[in-house]
Amino acid sequence: MHASLVRRQLGTLIPPKVATPKSLSGGSGASLTPLVEFYSKLPKGSAPTSASGGIKGRYFEGKNATAAPLAFTMLALFGLGYTIDYHKHHKNHAH
């Protein structure tokens, strides 16, 4: 594999250099202006609180509580059981 091909493939994984050693050693604060502007636009303060994670928090608690996952699970188990039973007993045997 060629080095340029590896660099191109890994280019999305490795972040670009925002503050290079050359710009840091220059001594002027003007070269870091884009970096300062980027960090000044980020939200400040604590992160917003979210509902408890997982299926229980998403479907069974809070204002959007629903029993859809339970109903879907029951319907899926019934469909799977019926399909297995059909292929075992009814597909090749006349009644």
mmCIF file of C-alpha atoms in Angstrom:
data_model
loop_
_atom_site.group_PDB
_atom_site.id
_atom_site.type_symbol
_atom_site.label_atom_id
_atom_site.label_comp_id
_atom_site.label_asym_id
_atom_site.label_seq_id
_atom_site.Cartn_x
_atom_site.Cartn_y
_atom_site.Cartn_z
ATOM 1 C CA MET A 1 0.000 0.000 0.000
ATOM 2 C CA HIS A 2 1.335 3.417 -0.898
ATOM 3 C CA ALA A 3 1.921 6.046 1.761
ATOM 4 C CA SER A 4 -0.309 8.571 0.005
ATOM 5 C CA LEU A 5 -3.180 6.083 -0.065
ATOM 6 C CA VAL A 6 -2.810 5.416 3.654
ATOM 7 C CA ARG A 7 -2.668 9.153 4.363
ATOM 8 C CA ARG A 8 -5.819 9.717 2.310
ATOM 9 C CA GLN A 9 -7.692 6.929 4.119
ATOM 10 C CA LEU A 10 -6.608 8.078 7.568
ATOM 11 C CA GLY A 11 -7.238 11.736 6.772
ATOM 12 C CA THR A 12 -10.786 11.540 8.077
ATOM 13 C CA LEU A 13 -9.679 9.986 11.376
ATOM 14 C CA ILE A 14 -6.913 12.430 12.233
ATOM 15 C CA PRO A 15 -8.116 15.989 12.956
ATOM 16 C CA PRO A 16 -6.411 18.854 11.148
ATOM 17 C CA LYS A 17 -3.822 20.884 13.010
ATOM 18 C CA VAL A 18 -5.531 24.025 14.250
ATOM 19 C CA ALA A 19 -2.574 25.458 16.166
ATOM 20 C CA THR A 20 0.714 24.491 14.577
ATOM 21 C CA PRO A 21 4.061 24.903 16.366
ATOM 22 C CA LYS A 22 4.979 27.538 13.779
ATOM 23 C CA SER A 23 1.997 29.723 14.667
ATOM 24 C CA LEU A 24 2.550 29.241 18.405
ATOM 25 C CA SER A 25 6.212 30.210 18.324
ATOM 26 C CA GLY A 26 5.526 33.350 16.282
ATOM 27 C CA GLY A 27 4.740 35.310 19.417
ATOM 28 C CA SER A 28 1.857 37.215 17.846
ATOM 29 C CA GLY A 29 -1.656 36.596 19.091
ATOM 30 C CA ALA A 30 -3.123 37.338 15.674
ATOM 31 C CA SER A 31 -2.238 33.925 14.336
ATOM 32 C CA LEU A 32 -4.433 32.231 16.947
ATOM 33 C CA THR A 33 -7.499 34.358 16.137
ATOM 34 C CA PRO A 34 -9.362 31.556 14.292
ATOM 35 C CA LEU A 35 -8.783 29.215 17.216
ATOM 36 C CA VAL A 36 -10.035 31.768 19.739
ATOM 37 C CA GLU A 37 -13.113 32.501 17.595
ATOM 38 C CA PHE A 38 -13.900 28.796 17.361
ATOM 39 C CA TYR A 39 -13.738 28.247 21.114
ATOM 40 C CA SER A 40 -15.677 31.434 21.878
ATOM 41 C CA LYS A 41 -18.646 30.123 19.837
ATOM 42 C CA LEU A 42 -18.911 26.898 21.848
ATOM 43 C CA PRO A 43 -21.737 26.765 24.421
ATOM 44 C CA LYS A 44 -20.745 27.521 27.979
ATOM 45 C CA GLY A 45 -22.078 26.005 31.171
ATOM 46 C CA SER A 46 -23.163 22.527 32.112
ATOM 47 C CA ALA A 47 -24.561 20.077 29.620
ATOM 48 C CA PRO A 48 -28.359 19.845 29.385
ATOM 49 C CA THR A 49 -29.903 17.044 31.402
ATOM 50 C CA SER A 50 -31.370 14.186 29.447
ATOM 51 C CA ALA A 51 -33.905 11.528 30.328
ATOM 52 C CA SER A 52 -32.680 8.266 31.737
ATOM 53 C CA GLY A 53 -31.165 6.199 28.985
ATOM 54 C CA GLY A 54 -32.201 2.934 27.512
ATOM 55 C CA ILE A 55 -35.521 1.550 26.415
ATOM 56 C CA LYS A 56 -37.149 2.057 29.805
ATOM 57 C CA GLY A 57 -36.297 5.751 29.894
ATOM 58 C CA ARG A 58 -37.269 6.343 26.298
ATOM 59 C CA TYR A 59 -40.594 4.515 26.105
ATOM 60 C CA PHE A 60 -41.959 3.799 29.588
ATOM 61 C CA GLU A 61 -41.104 6.957 31.554
ATOM 62 C CA GLY A 62 -41.770 10.649 31.011
ATOM 63 C CA LYS A 63 -44.413 12.500 29.040
ATOM 64 C CA ASN A 64 -44.022 10.330 25.912
ATOM 65 C CA ALA A 65 -44.654 7.019 27.679
ATOM 66 C CA THR A 66 -45.944 4.281 25.384
ATOM 67 C CA ALA A 67 -46.189 0.518 25.355
ATOM 68 C CA ALA A 68 -45.207 0.215 21.699
ATOM 69 C CA PRO A 69 -42.026 -1.827 22.335
ATOM 70 C CA LEU A 70 -43.978 -4.311 24.443
ATOM 71 C CA ALA A 71 -46.699 -4.667 21.801
ATOM 72 C CA PHE A 72 -44.115 -4.994 19.026
ATOM 73 C CA THR A 73 -42.229 -7.686 20.982
ATOM 74 C CA MET A 74 -45.416 -9.678 21.535
ATOM 75 C CA LEU A 75 -46.372 -9.377 17.854
ATOM 76 C CA ALA A 76 -42.868 -10.383 16.725
ATOM 77 C CA LEU A 77 -42.847 -13.450 19.012
ATOM 78 C CA PHE A 78 -46.275 -14.494 17.771
ATOM 79 C CA GLY A 79 -45.184 -14.074 14.141
ATOM 80 C CA LEU A 80 -41.986 -16.018 14.696
ATOM 81 C CA GLY A 81 -43.800 -18.832 16.508
ATOM 82 C CA TYR A 82 -46.468 -19.061 13.824
ATOM 83 C CA THR A 83 -43.847 -19.174 11.067
ATOM 84 C CA ILE A 84 -41.903 -21.963 12.796
ATOM 85 C CA ASP A 85 -45.100 -23.921 13.441
ATOM 86 C CA TYR A 86 -46.221 -23.522 9.816
ATOM 87 C CA HIS A 87 -42.951 -24.781 8.428
ATOM 88 C CA LYS A 88 -42.887 -27.719 10.835
ATOM 89 C CA HIS A 89 -46.433 -29.004 10.470
ATOM 90 C CA HIS A 90 -48.436 -27.443 7.681
ATOM 91 C CA LYS A 91 -46.153 -26.790 4.742
ATOM 92 C CA ASN A 92 -45.704 -30.322 3.389
ATOM 93 C CA HIS A 93 -48.554 -32.186 5.073
ATOM 94 C CA ALA A 94 -52.134 -32.133 3.892
ATOM 95 C CA HIS A 95 -54.782 -31.972 6.574
#
